[in-house]
Coordinates of C-alpha atoms in Angstrom, one line a residue:
M93 CA -3.5 -59.3 -50.6
K94 CA -5.2 -56.0 -49.7
I95 CA -2.7 -53.1 -49.8
I96 CA -3.0 -49.4 -49.0
N97 CA -0.1 -47.0 -49.8
I98 CA -0.2 -43.7 -47.9
M99 CA 1.7 -41.4 -50.5
N100 CA 1.9 -37.7 -50.0
F101 CA 4.1 -35.8 -52.4
V102 CA 5.9 -32.6 -51.8
R103 CA 6.4 -29.5 -53.8
Q104 CA 8.6 -26.6 -52.5
C105 CA 6.6 -23.8 -54.1
D106 CA 3.3 -23.3 -56.0
P107 CA 3.1 -19.9 -58.0
R108 CA -0.8 -20.3 -58.0
M109 CA -1.0 -19.2 -54.4
E110 CA 0.5 -16.5 -52.3
D111 CA 2.9 -17.4 -49.6
S112 CA 3.2 -20.8 -51.0
E113 CA 6.5 -21.9 -49.6
R114 CA 5.3 -21.4 -46.1
I115 CA 1.9 -23.0 -46.7
L116 CA 3.4 -26.0 -48.5
Y117 CA 6.0 -26.6 -45.8
E118 CA 3.5 -26.3 -43.0
T119 CA 1.1 -28.7 -44.8
T120 CA 3.8 -31.3 -45.3
A121 CA 5.0 -31.0 -41.7
A122 CA 1.3 -31.6 -40.6
E123 CA 1.0 -34.7 -42.9
V124 CA 4.2 -36.0 -41.4
A125 CA 2.9 -35.5 -37.9
L126 CA -0.4 -37.2 -38.9
V127 CA 1.1 -40.4 -40.1
K128 CA 3.4 -40.5 -37.1
E129 CA 0.5 -40.0 -34.7
Y130 CA -1.3 -43.0 -36.2
G131 CA 1.8 -45.1 -36.4
L132 CA 1.3 -45.8 -40.1
D133 CA 3.9 -46.7 -42.7
S134 CA 4.0 -44.0 -45.3
T135 CA 5.8 -42.7 -48.4
F136 CA 6.7 -39.0 -49.0
L137 CA 7.7 -38.2 -52.5
L138 CA 9.9 -35.1 -52.8
Q139 CA 10.1 -33.0 -55.9
Y140 CA 13.6 -31.8 -56.7
D141 CA 13.0 -28.3 -55.4
A142 CA 11.9 -29.7 -52.2
A143 CA 14.7 -32.3 -51.9
I144 CA 17.3 -29.5 -52.2
D145 CA 15.5 -27.2 -49.8
P146 CA 17.3 -27.0 -46.4
G147 CA 14.0 -26.7 -44.5
Y148 CA 12.7 -29.9 -46.0
Q149 CA 15.9 -31.7 -45.6
E150 CA 15.9 -30.8 -41.9
L151 CA 12.3 -31.9 -41.5
F152 CA 12.8 -35.4 -43.0
R153 CA 16.1 -36.0 -41.5
R154 CA 14.6 -35.3 -38.1
E155 CA 11.2 -37.2 -38.6
A156 CA 12.0 -40.1 -41.0
D157 CA 12.2 -43.4 -39.5
S158 CA 11.8 -47.1 -40.4
H159 CA 8.0 -46.5 -41.0
M160 CA 8.7 -43.7 -43.7
E161 CA 10.0 -44.0 -47.1
L162 CA 11.4 -41.0 -49.0
G163 CA 11.1 -41.1 -52.8
L164 CA 11.1 -38.9 -55.8
W165 CA 8.1 -37.0 -57.3
Y166 CA 9.4 -36.4 -60.7
E167 CA 8.0 -33.2 -62.1
I168 CA 10.7 -31.0 -63.7
V169 CA 11.4 -27.7 -62.0
Q170 CA 13.6 -24.8 -62.9
P171 CA 16.5 -25.7 -60.4
L172 CA 16.8 -29.0 -62.0
T173 CA 16.9 -27.8 -65.6
Q174 CA 19.4 -25.0 -64.5
K175 CA 21.8 -27.5 -63.0
A176 CA 21.5 -29.6 -66.1
G177 CA 22.2 -26.5 -68.3
I178 CA 18.9 -26.8 -70.1
P179 CA 16.9 -23.6 -70.7
W180 CA 13.8 -23.2 -68.6
R181 CA 10.7 -22.8 -70.7
G182 CA 8.2 -22.1 -67.9
R183 CA 6.3 -19.0 -67.6
E184 CA 8.2 -16.0 -66.2
G185 CA 8.3 -16.2 -62.4
W186 CA 7.2 -19.9 -62.3
P187 CA 10.0 -22.1 -61.2
W188 CA 7.4 -24.9 -61.1
D189 CA 4.9 -24.9 -63.9
W190 CA 2.0 -27.5 -64.2
H191 CA 1.9 -27.5 -68.0
V192 CA 3.5 -30.5 -69.7
I193 CA 6.0 -28.1 -71.2
P194 CA 8.1 -27.6 -69.1
G195 CA 6.9 -29.6 -66.1
F196 CA 7.0 -33.2 -67.3
S197 CA 9.9 -35.4 -68.7
M198 CA 8.3 -36.0 -72.1
A199 CA 8.8 -32.4 -72.9
Y200 CA 12.6 -32.9 -73.2
T201 CA 14.8 -34.7 -75.8
V202 CA 16.1 -38.2 -75.0
E203 CA 19.6 -36.7 -74.2
E204 CA 18.0 -34.1 -71.9
R205 CA 16.0 -36.8 -70.1
K206 CA 19.0 -38.8 -69.2
K207 CA 20.8 -35.7 -68.0
L208 CA 17.8 -34.8 -65.8
I209 CA 17.4 -38.2 -64.4
D210 CA 21.0 -38.6 -63.4
I211 CA 21.1 -35.2 -61.7
A212 CA 17.8 -35.9 -59.8
M213 CA 18.9 -39.3 -58.6
E214 CA 22.4 -38.6 -57.7
D215 CA 21.5 -35.4 -55.7
F216 CA 18.8 -37.3 -54.0
R217 CA 21.4 -39.9 -52.9
A218 CA 23.8 -37.3 -51.8
I219 CA 21.2 -35.6 -49.6
F220 CA 19.3 -38.6 -48.1
G221 CA 22.0 -41.3 -48.3
E222 CA 20.3 -43.6 -50.8
Y223 CA 18.6 -43.7 -54.1
P224 CA 14.8 -43.4 -54.0
K225 CA 13.0 -46.8 -54.3
T226 CA 9.8 -45.0 -55.6
V227 CA 9.7 -42.7 -58.6
A228 CA 6.2 -41.3 -59.5
S229 CA 4.6 -38.5 -61.3
W230 CA 1.3 -37.7 -63.0
L231 CA 3.0 -38.6 -66.2
L232 CA 6.2 -40.4 -66.9
D233 CA 7.7 -41.1 -70.4
S234 CA 8.8 -44.5 -71.4
Y235 CA 12.5 -43.6 -72.1
T236 CA 12.6 -42.2 -68.5
V237 CA 11.0 -45.4 -67.1
N238 CA 13.4 -47.6 -69.0
Y239 CA 16.5 -45.7 -68.0
L240 CA 15.5 -45.6 -64.3
A241 CA 14.7 -49.4 -64.3
D242 CA 17.9 -50.3 -66.1
N243 CA 20.3 -48.1 -64.1
Y244 CA 18.9 -47.4 -60.6
P245 CA 17.4 -49.6 -57.8
V246 CA 13.8 -48.4 -58.3
K247 CA 11.2 -50.8 -56.9
A248 CA 8.0 -49.0 -57.9
F249 CA 6.7 -46.5 -60.5
A250 CA 3.4 -44.7 -60.2
I251 CA 1.2 -42.6 -62.5
C252 CA -2.1 -40.8 -62.5
R253 CA -5.4 -42.5 -62.9
D254 CA -7.2 -42.5 -66.3
Q255 CA -8.8 -39.1 -67.0
T256 CA -9.5 -36.9 -69.9
N257 CA -8.0 -33.4 -70.5
T258 CA -7.4 -32.7 -66.7
D259 CA -4.6 -30.6 -65.7
A260 CA -3.0 -30.8 -69.2
Y261 CA -2.9 -34.5 -69.6
T262 CA -5.1 -37.3 -70.8
L263 CA -4.7 -40.9 -70.0
V264 CA -7.3 -43.2 -71.7
G265 CA -7.8 -47.0 -71.8
G266 CA -5.1 -48.0 -69.2
Y267 CA -4.8 -50.8 -66.7
F268 CA -7.6 -49.3 -64.3
N269 CA -6.1 -49.7 -60.8
Q270 CA -3.7 -52.0 -59.1
A271 CA -0.3 -52.4 -61.0
Y272 CA 1.2 -53.8 -64.1
Y273 CA 4.6 -54.3 -65.8
P274 CA 4.9 -51.7 -68.5
S275 CA 6.1 -52.2 -72.1
R276 CA 9.4 -50.8 -73.0
R277 CA 7.7 -48.9 -75.9
S278 CA 4.9 -47.5 -73.8
M279 CA 4.9 -47.0 -70.1
F280 CA 1.0 -46.9 -70.3
T281 CA 0.7 -50.4 -71.8
P282 CA 1.3 -53.7 -70.0
A283 CA 3.9 -55.9 -71.7
Q284 CA 2.7 -59.2 -73.1
S285 CA 6.3 -60.7 -73.3
A286 CA 9.3 -61.0 -71.2
E287 CA 11.4 -59.4 -73.8
Q288 CA 9.4 -56.1 -73.9
Q289 CA 8.7 -56.0 -70.1
V290 CA 10.0 -53.4 -67.7
N291 CA 10.5 -55.4 -64.5
V292 CA 9.5 -52.7 -62.2
P293 CA 5.7 -52.4 -61.6
M294 CA 3.7 -49.3 -62.5
F295 CA 0.9 -48.4 -59.9
R296 CA -2.1 -46.2 -60.6
L297 CA -2.7 -43.4 -58.2
L298 CA -5.7 -41.7 -56.4
G299 CA -8.2 -44.6 -55.9
S300 CA -10.6 -44.1 -58.8
D301 CA -14.3 -44.6 -58.3
P302 CA -15.3 -47.6 -60.6
I303 CA -18.6 -45.9 -61.4
H304 CA -18.1 -42.1 -61.6
N305 CA -14.5 -41.7 -62.4
Y306 CA -15.2 -42.7 -66.0
D307 CA -18.3 -40.7 -66.8
G308 CA -18.1 -37.9 -64.2
E309 CA -21.7 -36.9 -63.0
R310 CA -23.5 -38.7 -65.8
Y311 CA -24.9 -41.3 -63.4
M312 CA -25.3 -39.2 -60.4
T313 CA -29.1 -39.1 -60.0
N314 CA -29.4 -39.0 -56.2
E315 CA -29.9 -35.3 -55.2
K316 CA -27.7 -35.8 -52.2
Y317 CA -24.7 -36.2 -54.4
L318 CA -25.5 -33.7 -57.3
P319 CA -23.5 -30.9 -55.5
Y320 CA -20.3 -33.0 -55.6
H321 CA -17.7 -31.6 -57.8
G322 CA -13.9 -32.3 -58.6
C323 CA -12.5 -35.8 -59.0
C324 CA -14.4 -38.9 -58.0
T325 CA -11.4 -40.5 -56.2
L326 CA -10.1 -41.1 -52.6
E327 CA -8.2 -37.8 -52.6
P328 CA -9.1 -36.3 -49.3
I329 CA -9.4 -32.7 -50.7
W330 CA -12.6 -33.7 -52.7
E331 CA -16.1 -34.5 -51.4
S332 CA -15.7 -38.2 -52.5
G333 CA -12.6 -38.6 -50.5
S334 CA -13.6 -36.4 -47.4
N335 CA -17.1 -37.8 -46.9
P336 CA -17.0 -40.6 -44.4
E337 CA -20.0 -42.4 -46.2
T338 CA -18.3 -42.5 -49.5
V339 CA -14.9 -43.4 -48.0
D340 CA -16.7 -46.4 -46.4
W341 CA -18.1 -47.2 -49.9
F342 CA -14.7 -47.1 -51.5
F343 CA -13.1 -49.4 -49.0
R344 CA -16.0 -51.8 -49.1
N345 CA -16.0 -52.1 -52.9
Y346 CA -12.2 -52.0 -53.2
F347 CA -11.5 -54.6 -50.5
R348 CA -14.5 -56.8 -50.0
N349 CA -15.4 -57.6 -53.6
E350 CA -13.6 -60.1 -55.7
D351 CA -10.2 -58.8 -56.7
L352 CA -8.5 -62.0 -58.1
G353 CA -5.8 -61.9 -55.5
F354 CA -4.6 -58.3 -55.2
S355 CA -6.5 -55.1 -54.1
Y356 CA -4.8 -51.8 -54.0
A357 CA -5.6 -48.2 -53.1
Q358 CA -3.4 -45.1 -52.5
L359 CA -4.3 -42.6 -49.9
G360 CA -2.8 -39.1 -49.5
Q361 CA -2.5 -35.8 -51.4
E362 CA 0.0 -33.2 -52.8
N363 CA 0.8 -30.5 -50.4
S364 CA -0.4 -27.9 -53.0
F365 CA -3.9 -28.1 -51.6
G366 CA -2.8 -26.8 -48.3
P367 CA -4.2 -27.5 -44.8
D368 CA -7.8 -28.1 -46.3
L369 CA -6.7 -31.6 -47.1
L370 CA -5.9 -32.5 -43.5
P371 CA -9.4 -33.3 -42.0
G372 CA -10.2 -35.7 -44.9
L373 CA -6.8 -37.4 -44.4
R374 CA -7.3 -37.8 -40.8
M375 CA -10.8 -39.2 -41.2
Q376 CA -9.4 -41.8 -43.7
F377 CA -6.7 -42.8 -41.2
E378 CA -9.5 -43.3 -38.6
K379 CA -11.2 -45.6 -41.0
L380 CA -8.2 -47.7 -41.3
K381 CA -8.5 -48.8 -37.7
S382 CA -11.7 -50.7 -38.6
W383 CA -10.0 -52.5 -41.4
P384 CA -7.3 -54.5 -39.6
D385 CA -6.9 -56.9 -42.6
L386 CA -5.5 -54.1 -44.8
C387 CA -1.7 -54.0 -45.3
V388 CA -0.5 -50.4 -45.0
W389 CA 2.9 -50.5 -46.7
K390 CA 5.3 -48.2 -48.1
M391 CA 5.4 -47.8 -51.9
G392 CA 8.8 -49.3 -52.5
E393 CA 7.9 -52.3 -50.2
T394 CA 4.8 -52.8 -52.2
G395 CA 6.7 -52.8 -55.6
E396 CA 9.1 -55.5 -54.1
W397 CA 6.1 -57.6 -53.0
F398 CA 4.6 -57.4 -56.4
R399 CA 7.9 -58.4 -58.0
K400 CA 8.2 -61.5 -55.8
T401 CA 4.4 -62.4 -56.1
Y402 CA 4.1 -62.0 -59.8
P403 CA 7.5 -62.8 -61.3
D404 CA 6.1 -64.1 -64.7
G405 CA 4.2 -61.0 -65.7
T406 CA 1.3 -58.7 -65.1
P407 CA -1.6 -60.4 -63.2
A408 CA -5.3 -60.2 -63.9
T409 CA -7.2 -58.1 -61.4
S410 CA -10.6 -56.8 -60.8
V411 CA -12.3 -53.9 -59.2
S412 CA -16.1 -53.9 -58.7
A413 CA -18.8 -51.6 -57.5
L414 CA -21.9 -53.6 -57.0
D415 CA -23.8 -50.7 -55.5
D416 CA -23.6 -46.9 -55.9
W417 CA -22.9 -44.3 -53.3
D418 CA -26.5 -44.3 -52.2
G419 CA -26.4 -48.0 -51.4
T420 CA -28.8 -49.1 -54.3
D421 CA -27.8 -51.6 -57.0
R422 CA -29.4 -49.6 -59.9
I423 CA -25.9 -48.9 -61.2
Q424 CA -23.1 -51.5 -61.1
S425 CA -19.5 -51.6 -62.5
V426 CA -17.0 -54.4 -62.9
Y427 CA -13.5 -53.6 -64.2
Y428 CA -11.3 -56.6 -65.4
D429 CA -7.6 -56.0 -66.2
C430 CA -5.0 -58.3 -67.5
K431 CA -1.9 -57.9 -69.7
N432 CA -3.9 -58.2 -72.9
Y433 CA -6.8 -55.8 -72.4
V434 CA -9.0 -53.7 -70.0
A435 CA -12.8 -54.1 -70.0
N436 CA -15.5 -52.5 -67.9
L437 CA -18.9 -54.2 -67.7
F438 CA -21.6 -51.8 -66.6
R439 CA -25.2 -52.2 -65.6
C440 CA -27.5 -49.2 -65.4
D441 CA -31.4 -49.4 -65.0
G442 CA -31.2 -53.1 -66.4
K443 CA -29.0 -52.3 -69.4
V444 CA -25.9 -54.5 -69.3
F445 CA -23.0 -53.3 -71.6
L446 CA -19.3 -53.0 -72.1
R447 CA -18.7 -49.4 -71.2
C448 CA -15.0 -49.5 -72.3
L449 CA -12.8 -52.1 -74.0
Y450 CA -9.2 -51.3 -74.9
C451 CA -6.5 -53.6 -76.4
F452 CA -3.0 -53.6 -75.0
D453 CA -0.2 -53.9 -77.6
E454 CA 3.4 -53.9 -76.4
D455 CA 4.5 -53.0 -79.8
A456 CA 2.5 -49.8 -80.1
P457 CA 4.9 -47.0 -79.2
E458 CA 3.9 -44.0 -77.1
R459 CA 3.9 -40.7 -78.9
Y460 CA 6.9 -39.3 -76.9
L461 CA 9.1 -42.5 -77.0
D462 CA 12.0 -40.9 -78.8
R463 CA 10.8 -37.3 -79.5
P464 CA 9.6 -34.6 -77.1
C465 CA 6.1 -33.5 -76.7
E466 CA 5.6 -30.3 -78.5
T467 CA 2.3 -29.1 -76.9
W468 CA 1.3 -27.7 -73.5
D469 CA -0.7 -31.0 -72.9
A470 CA 0.0 -34.7 -73.5
T471 CA -2.0 -37.8 -74.3
Y472 CA -1.5 -41.5 -73.4
E473 CA -3.8 -44.1 -74.7
N474 CA -4.2 -47.7 -75.8
L475 CA -6.0 -49.3 -78.8
P476 CA -9.8 -48.4 -78.6
V477 CA -12.6 -50.9 -79.2
V478 CA -15.4 -49.6 -77.0
D479 CA -15.6 -46.2 -75.3
T480 CA -19.0 -44.6 -74.3
L481 CA -17.2 -41.6 -72.7
L482 CA -15.1 -40.3 -75.5
W483 CA -17.4 -41.2 -78.5
E484 CA -20.5 -39.1 -78.1
G485 CA -23.7 -40.9 -78.2
N486 CA -22.0 -44.3 -78.3
Q487 CA -24.0 -47.2 -76.6
G488 CA -21.0 -49.5 -76.1
L489 CA -21.1 -53.2 -76.5
V490 CA -24.7 -54.1 -75.6
L491 CA -25.4 -57.5 -74.0
D492 CA -28.9 -57.0 -72.4
L493 CA -31.5 -54.4 -72.0
Q494 CA -33.4 -55.9 -69.0
G495 CA -30.7 -57.5 -66.9
M496 CA -31.0 -58.5 -63.3
P497 CA -28.4 -57.3 -60.7
L498 CA -24.8 -58.6 -61.3
C499 CA -23.1 -61.1 -59.1
V500 CA -19.2 -61.4 -59.3
A501 CA -17.1 -64.5 -58.4
K502 CA -13.6 -65.8 -59.2
A503 CA -13.6 -68.6 -61.8
G504 CA -10.1 -69.9 -61.5
D505 CA -6.7 -68.3 -61.8
G506 CA -7.0 -65.0 -63.5
C507 CA -10.6 -65.6 -64.4
L508 CA -13.7 -63.6 -63.3
T509 CA -17.4 -64.6 -63.7
V510 CA -20.1 -61.9 -63.8
S511 CA -23.6 -63.5 -63.7
W512 CA -27.2 -62.3 -64.0
G513 CA -30.1 -64.6 -64.2
D514 CA -29.1 -67.4 -66.6
R515 CA -26.5 -65.2 -68.4
Q516 CA -22.8 -65.1 -67.8
V517 CA -19.7 -63.1 -68.9
I518 CA -16.4 -64.8 -68.0
F519 CA -13.3 -62.7 -68.3
T520 CA -10.1 -64.5 -68.9
E521 CA -6.7 -63.3 -70.0
E522 CA -7.3 -64.9 -73.5
G523 CA -10.7 -63.4 -74.0
I524 CA -14.3 -62.8 -73.0
R525 CA -16.7 -65.8 -72.9
I526 CA -20.4 -65.0 -73.1
R527 CA -23.1 -67.5 -72.3
G528 CA -26.9 -67.4 -72.6
I529 CA -26.9 -64.5 -75.1
R530 CA -27.5 -65.1 -78.7
E531 CA -27.1 -61.5 -80.1
L532 CA -24.9 -58.5 -79.1
F533 CA -24.7 -55.1 -80.6
L534 CA -21.5 -53.3 -80.8
D535 CA -22.0 -49.5 -81.5
A536 CA -19.2 -48.0 -83.6
K537 CA -20.6 -44.5 -83.5
G538 CA -17.7 -42.0 -82.9
C539 CA -15.1 -44.7 -82.9
P540 CA -11.8 -43.2 -84.4
A541 CA -10.4 -46.6 -85.4
Q542 CA -12.2 -47.2 -88.7
P543 CA -14.1 -50.4 -87.8
S544 CA -15.3 -52.8 -90.5
C545 CA -16.5 -56.4 -90.2
R546 CA -15.5 -59.5 -92.0
E547 CA -17.2 -62.8 -91.1
D548 CA -16.2 -63.6 -87.5
R549 CA -14.3 -60.4 -86.7
I550 CA -14.5 -56.6 -86.6
C551 CA -11.2 -55.1 -87.8
Y552 CA -9.7 -51.8 -86.6
R553 CA -6.9 -49.6 -87.5
Y554 CA -5.7 -46.9 -85.1
G555 CA -2.6 -44.9 -86.2
E556 CA -0.2 -47.5 -87.5
R557 CA -1.7 -50.4 -85.6
E558 CA -4.2 -52.9 -86.9
Y559 CA -6.1 -55.2 -84.6
A560 CA -9.4 -57.1 -84.5
L561 CA -12.2 -58.1 -82.1
C562 CA -12.8 -61.7 -83.0
A563 CA -16.0 -63.7 -82.3
A564 CA -15.1 -67.5 -81.9
G565 CA -18.5 -69.3 -82.2
G566 CA -20.2 -66.4 -83.9
T567 CA -20.4 -64.0 -86.8
A568 CA -20.4 -60.2 -87.3
V569 CA -22.7 -58.3 -89.6
P570 CA -23.3 -54.5 -90.1
K571 CA -26.3 -52.9 -88.4
D572 CA -27.2 -49.3 -88.1
S573 CA -24.3 -47.3 -86.5
G574 CA -22.4 -50.6 -85.7
F575 CA -22.4 -54.3 -85.8
R576 CA -24.5 -57.3 -84.7
I577 CA -22.5 -60.1 -83.3
L578 CA -24.5 -63.4 -83.6
S579 CA -23.7 -66.5 -81.5
S580 CA -24.0 -69.9 -83.2
G581 CA -24.4 -71.8 -80.0
Q582 CA -24.7 -71.5 -76.3
E583 CA -21.2 -69.8 -75.9
L584 CA -19.5 -67.0 -77.7
T585 CA -15.9 -66.0 -77.1
L586 CA -14.7 -62.5 -77.9
F587 CA -10.9 -62.0 -78.1
L588 CA -8.5 -59.4 -79.3
E589 CA -6.2 -60.2 -82.2
R590 CA -3.0 -57.9 -82.6
R591 CA -1.2 -57.8 -85.9

C-alpha cells in the first residue's frame, strides 16, 4: 500500500512575525481552498488557540466536508494552561512559545498533563462535535500518548522526523519513516510485546530524505545543490520540497523502490511559514495527478488501516534511495525498520557501511515518562550501536571498500535483501545476515555506550540499559578504534541482544 497524508497544521498566532494572526489565518484559508480545488482528502490539525478562535471555527464549519479531517495539533499554548489553572512559563508577550518549556507536554507534571489533555479534547468535541481522530506534535511524551490511547478514540499519532538539535528538540535513532506501535515506556520506541504496546500507531512526519536528512550537506557534491539550505524533506517551504525535480526524486524513491508492503509520506506544512509555502504545495498536488496508484487518505483513516492491516505488532518496512538528487548512483541509502531495530546501509564512492544502527528496547524509559523536562530543549533517543553523524570521525560498520552499486529486493515476509556483486546483506526482524564477507570493521570512535568485546559479541551500556551486538558464526576482537568482526564461514548473522 502506498499512502500519502496531506496534513497542514494550524496555529492562531506566531509572535516571531508581525501581524501574525492575519497572515496565519489567510495562509490556512488558502491551504483549505487548495485541497478543495484539487479534490484531495486532507487533514487539518488545529492547535488549541486556533480551535477556540471564532474565525477558524467559522472557516472549518463552512469548508469541512467528508474529504477533510479535523484533528489536534498538540503544542501547549497560554489559553490552554490558563483554563487548566497552570501558570504560563512562556516569554512575556508570547502566548505560543516554541521552546519545550512551555510549548510541549513533557514540560509539565503528570497531573498537569492529564488536566491539559482533558481540557483540549473536551473543548475540541464541544466545538466541532467529535473528538479528534488524530493527535500530533513535533514531540509527544509517553504519558500523554498512553492517556490519549486509553481514554479517547484516537486513531493516529504523529511526531517529527529524526533530527539533531533543531527547534529545541532532538530525536535520534527512531523508526525512520512509515509508522510503528510505540512502547508504553517510550513513545519513540516500537514495542516488542503486546503487553507493552500502545495500540495506536505513531507516524513520522515530513517525508525525510533517506540520503541527506541524516548527514545534512555532507554528501552534497553536485554544485547545483550546494546552495540548498534548510531541511532535506518534502516540506514545500524548503528547496528540496519546492523543486519539481527533487519532489519527483522523493516520490520515485519512496513509492517505486521496495517497501516490504507499506510506503508512506506526509505532505503539507504549518501555517507559520505564511503564503510562501503555497507554490510548493500546489506543485506537489500537481505531481499527485501523475501518480494514480497513490492513496491520498486522511490521517485518522490511515491509522485505522494500519491497525487492521498489522494487528499483531509493528511491521518491518524499508525506504531506499538508489540514486541521488542528480540521478547518479554514486551515493545510495537503504533504511530497514522493524520492531527490534533500525539500520541504514549506505554506499558512497564504493564504500559500503552501516551508517546507523539503533536497538529498540521497550523497557528503556524515556527521560520524561514520569517527571517533567526541566530544560528549554528535549531529547528522545534509542540505544546506540552505530552512528556516523553524532560520533565525530566515526566510520560506521564497514562491510566493503570497493562495492558495486546496490540492488534491493524483498526476501520473504519482513525480509529485505541488499546485494552488490557476490555479496549480500539480508535484513530480518531477528537480525542481519551477511554473506560473502569474511571480515567487518566496527568503529567505536565517539560511541557513548562504552563498548567492549567478548568472544562473539560486543557489549554496550547506555544509561541503565545493557545490550549487545552478537555475531552468530563469527568472533569479535579489538582493533584500532573499534572491533574486527570475523566470519567463520560463508554467512555471518548480527543480532541485538537486550538484557
